[in-house]
Amino acid sequence: MTLYGVGLGPGDAGLVTVRGKRVLEQVDVVYSPGRLSRSVATEHVSEERIGDLDFPMTRDEEKLRRAWKDAAAEIAPQARDGDAAFVTLGDPNVYSTFGHLRRTLDAFHPDVALEIVPGVSAVTAFATALGVEIPAGSGLALREADDGTAPTGPDRMVLFKVTDAPATHEGLVEAGYDVVYGRRLFMEQGKTLVTEDPSEIDERDYYTLAYAEQADLETDLATAKFDATAQADGTGAGDESPEVRSDD
Ligand SMILES: C[S@@+](CC[C@H](N)C(=O)[O-])C[C@H]1O[C@@H](n2cnc3c(N)ncnc32)[C@H](O)[C@@H]1O
């Protein structure tokens, strides 16, 4: 049978996809790697179908390999005899623990069939939560900014793991970026916060990201030519009719 890697979205049970919910309702057992993903999963699955896995809080690679080997050994027979799911916040293929499980299963239990159900990733959900538009044609880079680091270079960046916002902010502003921070976006656990003031994000909360955009970016969008006068009299501000594509 099958092991499903199910993306739960950013942390609000209402942002689990229809397919993800269907899989969670159908499988025999649902494994979760942490407290937050478990709390989202239990909105769709009864507690008795949640499987227990033990993950040590460590960066020791040997201990991590052992933990994933043990997890794979627990999950593999369940996914051979029936259907099982392993849930992760966001998308299973974006900066996710699911990659460790997939590699471990490939190495030690290659007969287990895998299927992935994508989830709403924080990489895209941030835009709505922070009220940001990434216009068509622009570039967007994903980076990590843990421990106060401040990656620079791309015009627009989503920064994960912002654990020391004041220090990261200093580096980004010096490099010419405007920055917005988001903590616990679309999450039912904890308090959501969106702010441009890094001192408001002073505690180290792992579920914090930032969006950084070069301050002097020019955009050339047809509808940016509308102004308040055009809105009032119902006419467009530009003379020429822009070619409009509606295929996205
Ligand atoms: C290991 S990555 C997991 C990404 C996840 N697989 C996804 O697709 O969204 C964890 C980082 O994602 C960001 N993140 C994930 N969910 C978030 C949320 N709901 N609010 C704010 N940041 C979030 C944080 O920066 C956090 O440190």
PDB file of C-alpha atoms and ligand atoms in Angstrom:
ATOM      1  CA  MET A   1       0.000   0.000   0.000  1.00  0.00           C
ATOM      2  CA  THR A   2       1.199   3.595   0.383  1.00  0.00           C
ATOM      3  CA  LEU A   3       2.897   6.147   2.595  1.00  0.00           C
ATOM      4  CA  TYR A   4       1.512   9.620   1.911  1.00  0.00           C
ATOM      5  CA  GLY A   5       3.615  12.677   2.698  1.00  0.00           C
ATOM      6  CA  VAL A   6       0.910  15.241   3.436  1.00  0.00           C
ATOM      7  CA  GLY A   7       1.537  18.995   3.572  1.00  0.00           C
ATOM      8  CA  LEU A   8      -0.722  20.592   6.182  1.00  0.00           C
ATOM      9  CA  GLY A   9      -0.211  24.222   5.176  1.00  0.00           C
ATOM     10  CA  PRO A  10       1.066  26.950   7.504  1.00  0.00           C
ATOM     11  CA  GLY A  11      -0.802  25.854  10.635  1.00  0.00           C
ATOM     12  CA  ASP A  12      -4.496  26.662  10.225  1.00  0.00           C
ATOM     13  CA  ALA A  13      -6.553  23.473   9.880  1.00  0.00           C
ATOM     14  CA  GLY A  14      -8.719  25.302   7.299  1.00  0.00           C
ATOM     15  CA  LEU A  15      -5.729  25.590   4.964  1.00  0.00           C
ATOM     16  CA  VAL A  16      -5.230  21.826   4.614  1.00  0.00           C
ATOM     17  CA  THR A  17      -6.070  20.978   0.991  1.00  0.00           C
ATOM     18  CA  VAL A  18      -9.159  18.965   0.105  1.00  0.00           C
ATOM     19  CA  ARG A  19      -6.922  16.123  -1.077  1.00  0.00           C
ATOM     20  CA  GLY A  20      -4.799  16.279   2.094  1.00  0.00           C
ATOM     21  CA  LYS A  21      -7.922  16.074   4.263  1.00  0.00           C
ATOM     22  CA  ARG A  22      -9.239  13.121   2.245  1.00  0.00           C
ATOM     23  CA  VAL A  23      -5.974  11.230   2.668  1.00  0.00           C
ATOM     24  CA  LEU A  24      -5.860  11.961   6.419  1.00  0.00           C
ATOM     25  CA  GLU A  25      -9.406  10.638   6.783  1.00  0.00           C
ATOM     26  CA  GLN A  26      -8.659   7.449   4.820  1.00  0.00           C
ATOM     27  CA  VAL A  27      -5.282   6.222   6.077  1.00  0.00           C
ATOM     28  CA  ASP A  28      -4.909   3.770   8.954  1.00  0.00           C
ATOM     29  CA  VAL A  29      -2.307   5.786  10.847  1.00  0.00           C
ATOM     30  CA  VAL A  30      -0.982   9.366  10.733  1.00  0.00           C
ATOM     31  CA  TYR A  31       2.539  10.160  11.937  1.00  0.00           C
ATOM     32  CA  SER A  32       3.602  13.682  12.860  1.00  0.00           C
ATOM     33  CA  PRO A  33       7.122  14.924  13.570  1.00  0.00           C
ATOM     34  CA  GLY A  34       6.126  17.612  16.097  1.00  0.00           C
ATOM     35  CA  ARG A  35       3.582  19.179  18.415  1.00  0.00           C
ATOM     36  CA  LEU A  36       2.330  21.825  15.961  1.00  0.00           C
ATOM     37  CA  SER A  37       1.788  19.500  13.008  1.00  0.00           C
ATOM     38  CA  ARG A  38       0.090  17.069  15.392  1.00  0.00           C
ATOM     39  CA  SER A  39      -2.330  19.745  16.598  1.00  0.00           C
ATOM     40  CA  VAL A  40      -3.319  20.582  13.007  1.00  0.00           C
ATOM     41  CA  ALA A  41      -3.665  16.902  12.078  1.00  0.00           C
ATOM     42  CA  THR A  42      -5.905  16.166  15.059  1.00  0.00           C
ATOM     43  CA  GLU A  43      -8.472  18.613  13.650  1.00  0.00           C
ATOM     44  CA  HIS A  44      -8.972  16.089  10.836  1.00  0.00           C
ATOM     45  CA  VAL A  45      -7.979  12.757  12.448  1.00  0.00           C
ATOM     46  CA  SER A  46      -9.007  11.256  15.765  1.00  0.00           C
ATOM     47  CA  GLU A  47      -6.216  10.968  18.381  1.00  0.00           C
ATOM     48  CA  GLU A  48      -6.266   7.161  18.296  1.00  0.00           C
ATOM     49  CA  ARG A  49      -5.103   7.126  14.654  1.00  0.00           C
ATOM     50  CA  ILE A  50      -2.071   9.332  15.423  1.00  0.00           C
ATOM     51  CA  GLY A  51       1.174   7.336  15.576  1.00  0.00           C
ATOM     52  CA  ASP A  52       3.971   8.235  17.951  1.00  0.00           C
ATOM     53  CA  LEU A  53       7.485   9.018  16.794  1.00  0.00           C
ATOM     54  CA  ASP A  54      10.317  10.169  18.994  1.00  0.00           C
ATOM     55  CA  PHE A  55      12.607  12.884  17.629  1.00  0.00           C
ATOM     56  CA  PRO A  56      15.538  14.170  19.697  1.00  0.00           C
ATOM     57  CA  MET A  57      16.160  17.950  19.769  1.00  0.00           C
ATOM     58  CA  THR A  58      19.726  17.730  18.496  1.00  0.00           C
ATOM     59  CA  ARG A  59      21.999  18.777  15.635  1.00  0.00           C
ATOM     60  CA  ASP A  60      24.168  15.709  16.197  1.00  0.00           C
ATOM     61  CA  GLU A  61      24.084  14.042  12.764  1.00  0.00           C
ATOM     62  CA  GLU A  62      24.665  10.531  14.115  1.00  0.00           C
ATOM     63  CA  LYS A  63      21.757  10.842  16.569  1.00  0.00           C
ATOM     64  CA  LEU A  64      19.552  12.287  13.822  1.00  0.00           C
ATOM     65  CA  ARG A  65      20.377   9.432  11.439  1.00  0.00           C
ATOM     66  CA  ARG A  66      19.500   6.942  14.166  1.00  0.00           C
ATOM     67  CA  ALA A  67      16.204   8.721  14.913  1.00  0.00           C
ATOM     68  CA  TRP A  68      15.173   8.706  11.234  1.00  0.00           C
ATOM     69  CA  LYS A  69      16.197   5.076  10.874  1.00  0.00           C
ATOM     70  CA  ASP A  70      14.000   4.195  13.876  1.00  0.00           C
ATOM     71  CA  ALA A  71      11.141   6.292  12.493  1.00  0.00           C
ATOM     72  CA  ALA A  72      11.386   4.602   9.085  1.00  0.00           C
ATOM     73  CA  ALA A  73      11.453   1.166  10.754  1.00  0.00           C
ATOM     74  CA  GLU A  74       8.235   2.043  12.624  1.00  0.00           C
ATOM     75  CA  ILE A  75       6.462   3.507   9.582  1.00  0.00           C
ATOM     76  CA  ALA A  76       7.523   1.051   6.828  1.00  0.00           C
ATOM     77  CA  PRO A  77       5.472  -1.992   8.003  1.00  0.00           C
ATOM     78  CA  GLN A  78       2.384   0.200   8.503  1.00  0.00           C
ATOM     79  CA  ALA A  79       2.719   1.488   4.920  1.00  0.00           C
ATOM     80  CA  ARG A  80       3.227  -2.068   3.580  1.00  0.00           C
ATOM     81  CA  ASP A  81       0.232  -3.611   5.322  1.00  0.00           C
ATOM     82  CA  GLY A  82      -2.062  -0.604   4.940  1.00  0.00           C
ATOM     83  CA  ASP A  83      -1.977   3.121   4.190  1.00  0.00           C
ATOM     84  CA  ALA A  84      -0.116   5.582   6.374  1.00  0.00           C
ATOM     85  CA  ALA A  85       0.539   9.328   6.291  1.00  0.00           C
ATOM     86  CA  PHE A  86       3.419  11.457   7.510  1.00  0.00           C
ATOM     87  CA  VAL A  87       2.393  15.084   7.948  1.00  0.00           C
ATOM     88  CA  THR A  88       4.510  18.221   7.820  1.00  0.00           C
ATOM     89  CA  LEU A  89       3.662  21.888   8.145  1.00  0.00           C
ATOM     90  CA  GLY A  90       3.676  23.757   4.836  1.00  0.00           C
ATOM     91  CA  ASP A  91       4.755  21.642   1.871  1.00  0.00           C
ATOM     92  CA  PRO A  92       6.553  18.282   2.332  1.00  0.00           C
ATOM     93  CA  ASN A  93       9.151  19.177  -0.303  1.00  0.00           C
ATOM     94  CA  VAL A  94      10.065  22.666   0.923  1.00  0.00           C
ATOM     95  CA  TYR A  95      12.651  22.862   3.740  1.00  0.00           C
ATOM     96  CA  SER A  96      10.905  19.941   5.368  1.00  0.00           C
ATOM     97  CA  THR A  97      11.547  16.953   7.645  1.00  0.00           C
ATOM     98  CA  PHE A  98       9.830  14.760   5.067  1.00  0.00           C
ATOM     99  CA  GLY A  99      13.024  14.761   2.966  1.00  0.00           C
ATOM    100  CA  HIS A 100      14.847  12.924   5.792  1.00  0.00           C
ATOM    101  CA  LEU A 101      12.130  10.282   5.917  1.00  0.00           C
ATOM    102  CA  ARG A 102      12.032   9.848   2.126  1.00  0.00           C
ATOM    103  CA  ARG A 103      15.824   9.360   1.911  1.00  0.00           C
ATOM    104  CA  THR A 104      15.802   6.923   4.849  1.00  0.00           C
ATOM    105  CA  LEU A 105      12.984   4.871   3.343  1.00  0.00           C
ATOM    106  CA  ASP A 106      14.715   4.856  -0.070  1.00  0.00           C
ATOM    107  CA  ALA A 107      17.874   3.499   1.597  1.00  0.00           C
ATOM    108  CA  PHE A 108      16.414   0.915   3.994  1.00  0.00           C
ATOM    109  CA  HIS A 109      12.840   0.185   2.858  1.00  0.00           C
ATOM    110  CA  PRO A 110      12.837   0.824  -0.912  1.00  0.00           C
ATOM    111  CA  ASP A 111       9.714  -1.302  -1.446  1.00  0.00           C
ATOM    112  CA  VAL A 112       7.487   1.228   0.359  1.00  0.00           C
ATOM    113  CA  ALA A 113       5.349   3.153  -2.156  1.00  0.00           C
ATOM    114  CA  LEU A 114       5.371   6.915  -1.608  1.00  0.00           C
ATOM    115  CA  GLU A 115       2.952   9.592  -2.701  1.00  0.00           C
ATOM    116  CA  ILE A 116       3.166  13.268  -1.858  1.00  0.00           C
ATOM    117  CA  VAL A 117       0.236  15.616  -1.321  1.00  0.00           C
ATOM    118  CA  PRO A 118       1.492  19.190  -1.633  1.00  0.00           C
ATOM    119  CA  GLY A 119       0.559  21.760   0.970  1.00  0.00           C
ATOM    120  CA  VAL A 120       0.297  25.556   1.110  1.00  0.00           C
ATOM    121  CA  SER A 121       3.860  26.604   1.873  1.00  0.00           C
ATOM    122  CA  ALA A 122       4.880  29.597   3.986  1.00  0.00           C
ATOM    123  CA  VAL A 123       6.899  30.559   0.877  1.00  0.00           C
ATOM    124  CA  THR A 124       3.649  31.555  -0.805  1.00  0.00           C
ATOM    125  CA  ALA A 125       1.286  32.108   2.157  1.00  0.00           C
ATOM    126  CA  PHE A 126       3.524  34.934   3.446  1.00  0.00           C
ATOM    127  CA  ALA A 127       2.392  37.209   0.580  1.00  0.00           C
ATOM    128  CA  THR A 128      -1.248  37.236   1.652  1.00  0.00           C
ATOM    129  CA  ALA A 129      -0.402  37.350   5.358  1.00  0.00           C
ATOM    130  CA  LEU A 130       1.965  40.318   4.974  1.00  0.00           C
ATOM    131  CA  GLY A 131      -0.164  42.092   2.347  1.00  0.00           C
ATOM    132  CA  VAL A 132       2.604  41.875  -0.231  1.00  0.00           C
ATOM    133  CA  GLU A 133       2.256  41.448  -3.989  1.00  0.00           C
ATOM    134  CA  ILE A 134       4.934  39.643  -5.941  1.00  0.00           C
ATOM    135  CA  PRO A 135       4.186  40.980  -9.411  1.00  0.00           C
ATOM    136  CA  ALA A 136       4.477  38.788 -12.489  1.00  0.00           C
ATOM    137  CA  GLY A 137       7.960  39.024 -13.970  1.00  0.00           C
ATOM    138  CA  SER A 138       9.771  39.597 -10.670  1.00  0.00           C
ATOM    139  CA  GLY A 139      12.290  37.287  -9.030  1.00  0.00           C
ATOM    140  CA  LEU A 140      11.837  35.898  -5.527  1.00  0.00           C
ATOM    141  CA  ALA A 141      14.566  34.086  -3.590  1.00  0.00           C
ATOM    142  CA  LEU A 142      14.204  31.863  -0.535  1.00  0.00           C
ATOM    143  CA  ARG A 143      16.970  32.112   2.095  1.00  0.00           C
ATOM    144  CA  GLU A 144      17.538  31.334   5.768  1.00  0.00           C
ATOM    145  CA  ALA A 145      18.374  34.106   8.231  1.00  0.00           C
ATOM    146  CA  ASP A 146      18.990  32.232  11.475  1.00  0.00           C
ATOM    147  CA  ASP A 147      21.012  33.604  14.400  1.00  0.00           C
ATOM    148  CA  GLY A 148      20.924  37.200  13.175  1.00  0.00           C
ATOM    149  CA  THR A 149      22.400  36.580   9.726  1.00  0.00           C
ATOM    150  CA  ALA A 150      21.261  38.837   6.859  1.00  0.00           C
ATOM    151  CA  PRO A 151      21.589  37.316   3.394  1.00  0.00           C
ATOM    152  CA  THR A 152      21.639  39.934   0.631  1.00  0.00           C
ATOM    153  CA  GLY A 153      21.747  39.995  -3.181  1.00  0.00           C
ATOM    154  CA  PRO A 154      18.358  39.224  -4.747  1.00  0.00           C
ATOM    155  CA  ASP A 155      15.787  42.045  -5.218  1.00  0.00           C
ATOM    156  CA  ARG A 156      13.135  40.182  -3.270  1.00  0.00           C
ATOM    157  CA  MET A 157      13.688  37.530  -0.599  1.00  0.00           C
ATOM    158  CA  VAL A 158      11.624  35.382   1.732  1.00  0.00           C
ATOM    159  CA  LEU A 159      13.771  34.656   4.781  1.00  0.00           C
ATOM    160  CA  PHE A 160      12.995  31.613   6.939  1.00  0.00           C
ATOM    161  CA  LYS A 161      14.150  30.905  10.507  1.00  0.00           C
ATOM    162  CA  VAL A 162      14.437  34.546  11.554  1.00  0.00           C
ATOM    163  CA  THR A 163      15.468  33.910  15.160  1.00  0.00           C
ATOM    164  CA  ASP A 164      17.182  37.256  15.872  1.00  0.00           C
ATOM    165  CA  ALA A 165      15.129  39.866  14.000  1.00  0.00           C
ATOM    166  CA  PRO A 166      16.919  42.996  15.342  1.00  0.00           C
ATOM    167  CA  ALA A 167      20.348  41.749  14.181  1.00  0.00           C
ATOM    168  CA  THR A 168      19.012  40.516  10.813  1.00  0.00           C
ATOM    169  CA  HIS A 169      17.218  43.845  10.344  1.00  0.00           C
ATOM    170  CA  GLU A 170      20.395  45.845  10.807  1.00  0.00           C
ATOM    171  CA  GLY A 171      22.196  43.967   8.028  1.00  0.00           C
ATOM    172  CA  LEU A 172      19.229  44.142   5.643  1.00  0.00           C
ATOM    173  CA  VAL A 173      18.590  47.869   6.101  1.00  0.00           C
ATOM    174  CA  GLU A 174      22.274  48.605   5.614  1.00  0.00           C
ATOM    175  CA  ALA A 175      22.092  46.701   2.315  1.00  0.00           C
ATOM    176  CA  GLY A 176      19.105  48.810   1.168  1.00  0.00           C
ATOM    177  CA  TYR A 177      16.124  46.554   1.889  1.00  0.00           C
ATOM    178  CA  ASP A 178      12.654  47.349   3.237  1.00  0.00           C
ATOM    179  CA  VAL A 179      11.625  44.493   5.535  1.00  0.00           C
ATOM    180  CA  VAL A 180       8.380  43.097   6.956  1.00  0.00           C
ATOM    181  CA  TYR A 181       8.292  40.358   9.578  1.00  0.00           C
ATOM    182  CA  GLY A 182       5.640  37.717  10.125  1.00  0.00           C
ATOM    183  CA  ARG A 183       5.353  35.419  13.117  1.00  0.00           C
ATOM    184  CA  ARG A 184       3.024  32.411  13.282  1.00  0.00           C
ATOM    185  CA  LEU A 185       1.165  33.339  10.084  1.00  0.00           C
ATOM    186  CA  PHE A 186      -2.090  31.437   9.585  1.00  0.00           C
ATOM    187  CA  MET A 187      -1.327  29.459  12.738  1.00  0.00           C
ATOM    188  CA  GLU A 188      -3.902  28.454  15.302  1.00  0.00           C
ATOM    189  CA  GLN A 189      -1.210  27.908  17.949  1.00  0.00           C
ATOM    190  CA  GLY A 190       0.431  31.065  19.315  1.00  0.00           C
ATOM    191  CA  LYS A 191      -0.152  34.683  18.337  1.00  0.00           C
ATOM    192  CA  THR A 192       0.151  35.952  14.761  1.00  0.00           C
ATOM    193  CA  LEU A 193       2.167  39.150  14.416  1.00  0.00           C
ATOM    194  CA  VAL A 194       2.988  41.184  11.296  1.00  0.00           C
ATOM    195  CA  THR A 195       5.287  44.155  11.785  1.00  0.00           C
ATOM    196  CA  GLU A 196       8.023  46.271  10.224  1.00  0.00           C
ATOM    197  CA  ASP A 197       9.519  46.855  13.676  1.00  0.00           C
ATOM    198  CA  PRO A 198      12.063  44.128  14.528  1.00  0.00           C
ATOM    199  CA  SER A 199      12.019  45.044  18.222  1.00  0.00           C
ATOM    200  CA  GLU A 200       8.450  43.686  18.359  1.00  0.00           C
ATOM    201  CA  ILE A 201       9.841  40.281  17.331  1.00  0.00           C
ATOM    202  CA  ASP A 202      12.296  40.103  20.169  1.00  0.00           C
ATOM    203  CA  GLU A 203      11.730  36.580  21.411  1.00  0.00           C
ATOM    204  CA  ARG A 204      13.248  33.770  19.385  1.00  0.00           C
ATOM    205  CA  ASP A 205      10.230  32.142  17.790  1.00  0.00           C
ATOM    206  CA  TYR A 206      11.212  29.590  15.157  1.00  0.00           C
ATOM    207  CA  TYR A 207       7.988  30.240  13.204  1.00  0.00           C
ATOM    208  CA  THR A 208       9.076  33.699  12.111  1.00  0.00           C
ATOM    209  CA  LEU A 209       9.870  34.771   8.572  1.00  0.00           C
ATOM    210  CA  ALA A 210      10.712  38.033   6.855  1.00  0.00           C
ATOM    211  CA  TYR A 211      10.077  39.504   3.432  1.00  0.00           C
ATOM    212  CA  ALA A 212      12.866  41.802   2.241  1.00  0.00           C
ATOM    213  CA  GLU A 213      12.594  43.938  -0.883  1.00  0.00           C
ATOM    214  CA  GLN A 214      15.162  46.350  -2.296  1.00  0.00           C
ATOM    215  CA  ALA A 215      13.857  49.842  -1.481  1.00  0.00           C
ATOM    216  CA  ASP A 216      14.489  51.358  -4.922  1.00  0.00           C
ATOM    217  CA  LEU A 217      12.779  48.670  -7.036  1.00  0.00           C
ATOM    218  CA  GLU A 218      10.912  49.997 -10.055  1.00  0.00           C
ATOM    219  CA  THR A 219       7.828  48.153 -11.269  1.00  0.00           C
ATOM    220  CA  ASP A 220       6.318  48.587 -14.697  1.00  0.00           C
ATOM    221  CA  LEU A 221       2.765  47.342 -14.310  1.00  0.00           C
ATOM    222  CA  ALA A 222      -0.100  48.434 -16.567  1.00  0.00           C
ATOM    223  CA  THR A 223      -2.552  48.884 -13.691  1.00  0.00           C
ATOM    224  CA  ALA A 224      -0.012  50.839 -11.598  1.00  0.00           C
ATOM    225  CA  LYS A 225      -0.876  53.738 -13.925  1.00  0.00           C
ATOM    226  CA  PHE A 226      -4.346  54.070 -12.351  1.00  0.00           C
ATOM    227  CA  ASP A 227      -4.613  57.016  -9.993  1.00  0.00           C
ATOM    228  CA  ALA A 228      -7.256  58.451  -7.694  1.00  0.00           C
ATOM    229  CA  THR A 229      -8.715  60.633 -10.493  1.00  0.00           C
ATOM    230  CA  ALA A 230      -9.153  57.619 -12.734  1.00  0.00           C
ATOM    231  CA  GLN A 231     -10.973  55.793  -9.931  1.00  0.00           C
ATOM    232  CA  ALA A 232     -13.307  58.759  -9.352  1.00  0.00           C
ATOM    233  CA  ASP A 233     -14.383  59.334 -12.970  1.00  0.00           C
ATOM    234  CA  GLY A 234     -14.200  55.700 -14.079  1.00  0.00           C
ATOM    235  CA  THR A 235     -11.589  56.255 -16.791  1.00  0.00           C
ATOM    236  CA  GLY A 236      -8.116  54.765 -17.083  1.00  0.00           C
ATOM    237  CA  ALA A 237      -5.113  57.034 -16.550  1.00  0.00           C
ATOM    238  CA  GLY A 238      -3.072  55.641 -19.437  1.00  0.00           C
ATOM    239  CA  ASP A 239      -4.042  56.441 -23.067  1.00  0.00           C
ATOM    240  CA  GLU A 240      -2.890  53.199 -24.617  1.00  0.00           C
ATOM    241  CA  SER A 241      -4.757  49.959 -23.890  1.00  0.00           C
ATOM    242  CA  PRO A 242      -2.304  47.483 -22.379  1.00  0.00           C
ATOM    243  CA  GLU A 243      -2.332  43.962 -23.690  1.00  0.00           C
ATOM    244  CA  VAL A 244      -3.903  41.898 -20.934  1.00  0.00           C
ATOM    245  CA  ARG A 245      -3.143  38.255 -20.388  1.00  0.00           C
ATOM    246  CA  SER A 246      -5.466  36.253 -18.239  1.00  0.00           C
ATOM    247  CA  ASP A 247      -3.883  32.829 -18.390  1.00  0.00           C
ATOM    248  CA  ASP A 248      -2.612  32.590 -14.802  1.00  0.00           C
TER     249      ASP A 248
HETATM  250  C1  LIG B   1      11.895  24.168   8.182  1.00  0.00           C
HETATM  251  S1  LIG B   1      10.959  25.460   7.421  1.00  0.00           S
HETATM  252  C2  LIG B   1       9.504  24.563   6.994  1.00  0.00           C
HETATM  253  C3  LIG B   1       8.820  25.131   5.779  1.00  0.00           C
HETATM  254  C4  LIG B   1       7.534  24.407   5.436  1.00  0.00           C
HETATM  255  N1  LIG B   1       7.807  23.071   4.950  1.00  0.00           N
HETATM  256  C5  LIG B   1       6.753  25.185   4.374  1.00  0.00           C
HETATM  257  O1  LIG B   1       6.646  24.727   3.218  1.00  0.00           O
HETATM  258  O2  LIG B   1       6.229  26.248   4.710  1.00  0.00           O
HETATM  259  C6  LIG B   1      10.452  26.348   8.836  1.00  0.00           C
HETATM  260  C7  LIG B   1      10.508  27.854   8.625  1.00  0.00           C
HETATM  261  O3  LIG B   1       9.437  28.237   7.785  1.00  0.00           O
HETATM  262  C8  LIG B   1       8.884  29.472   8.212  1.00  0.00           C
HETATM  263  N2  LIG B   1       7.463  29.224   8.531  1.00  0.00           N
HETATM  264  C9  LIG B   1       6.789  28.092   8.318  1.00  0.00           C
HETATM  265  N3  LIG B   1       5.498  28.239   8.656  1.00  0.00           N
HETATM  266  C10 LIG B   1       5.360  29.514   9.105  1.00  0.00           C
HETATM  267  C11 LIG B   1       4.264  30.277   9.591  1.00  0.00           C
HETATM  268  N4  LIG B   1       3.041  29.745   9.695  1.00  0.00           N
HETATM  269  N5  LIG B   1       4.479  31.563   9.967  1.00  0.00           N
HETATM  270  C12 LIG B   1       5.706  32.114   9.851  1.00  0.00           C
HETATM  271  N6  LIG B   1       6.789  31.436   9.404  1.00  0.00           N
HETATM  272  C13 LIG B   1       6.617  30.155   9.030  1.00  0.00           C
HETATM  273  C14 LIG B   1       9.662  29.932   9.440  1.00  0.00           C
HETATM  274  O4  LIG B   1      10.631  30.873   9.025  1.00  0.00           O
HETATM  275  C15 LIG B   1      10.317  28.634   9.909  1.00  0.00           C
HETATM  276  O5  LIG B   1      11.560  28.891  10.543  1.00  0.00           O
END
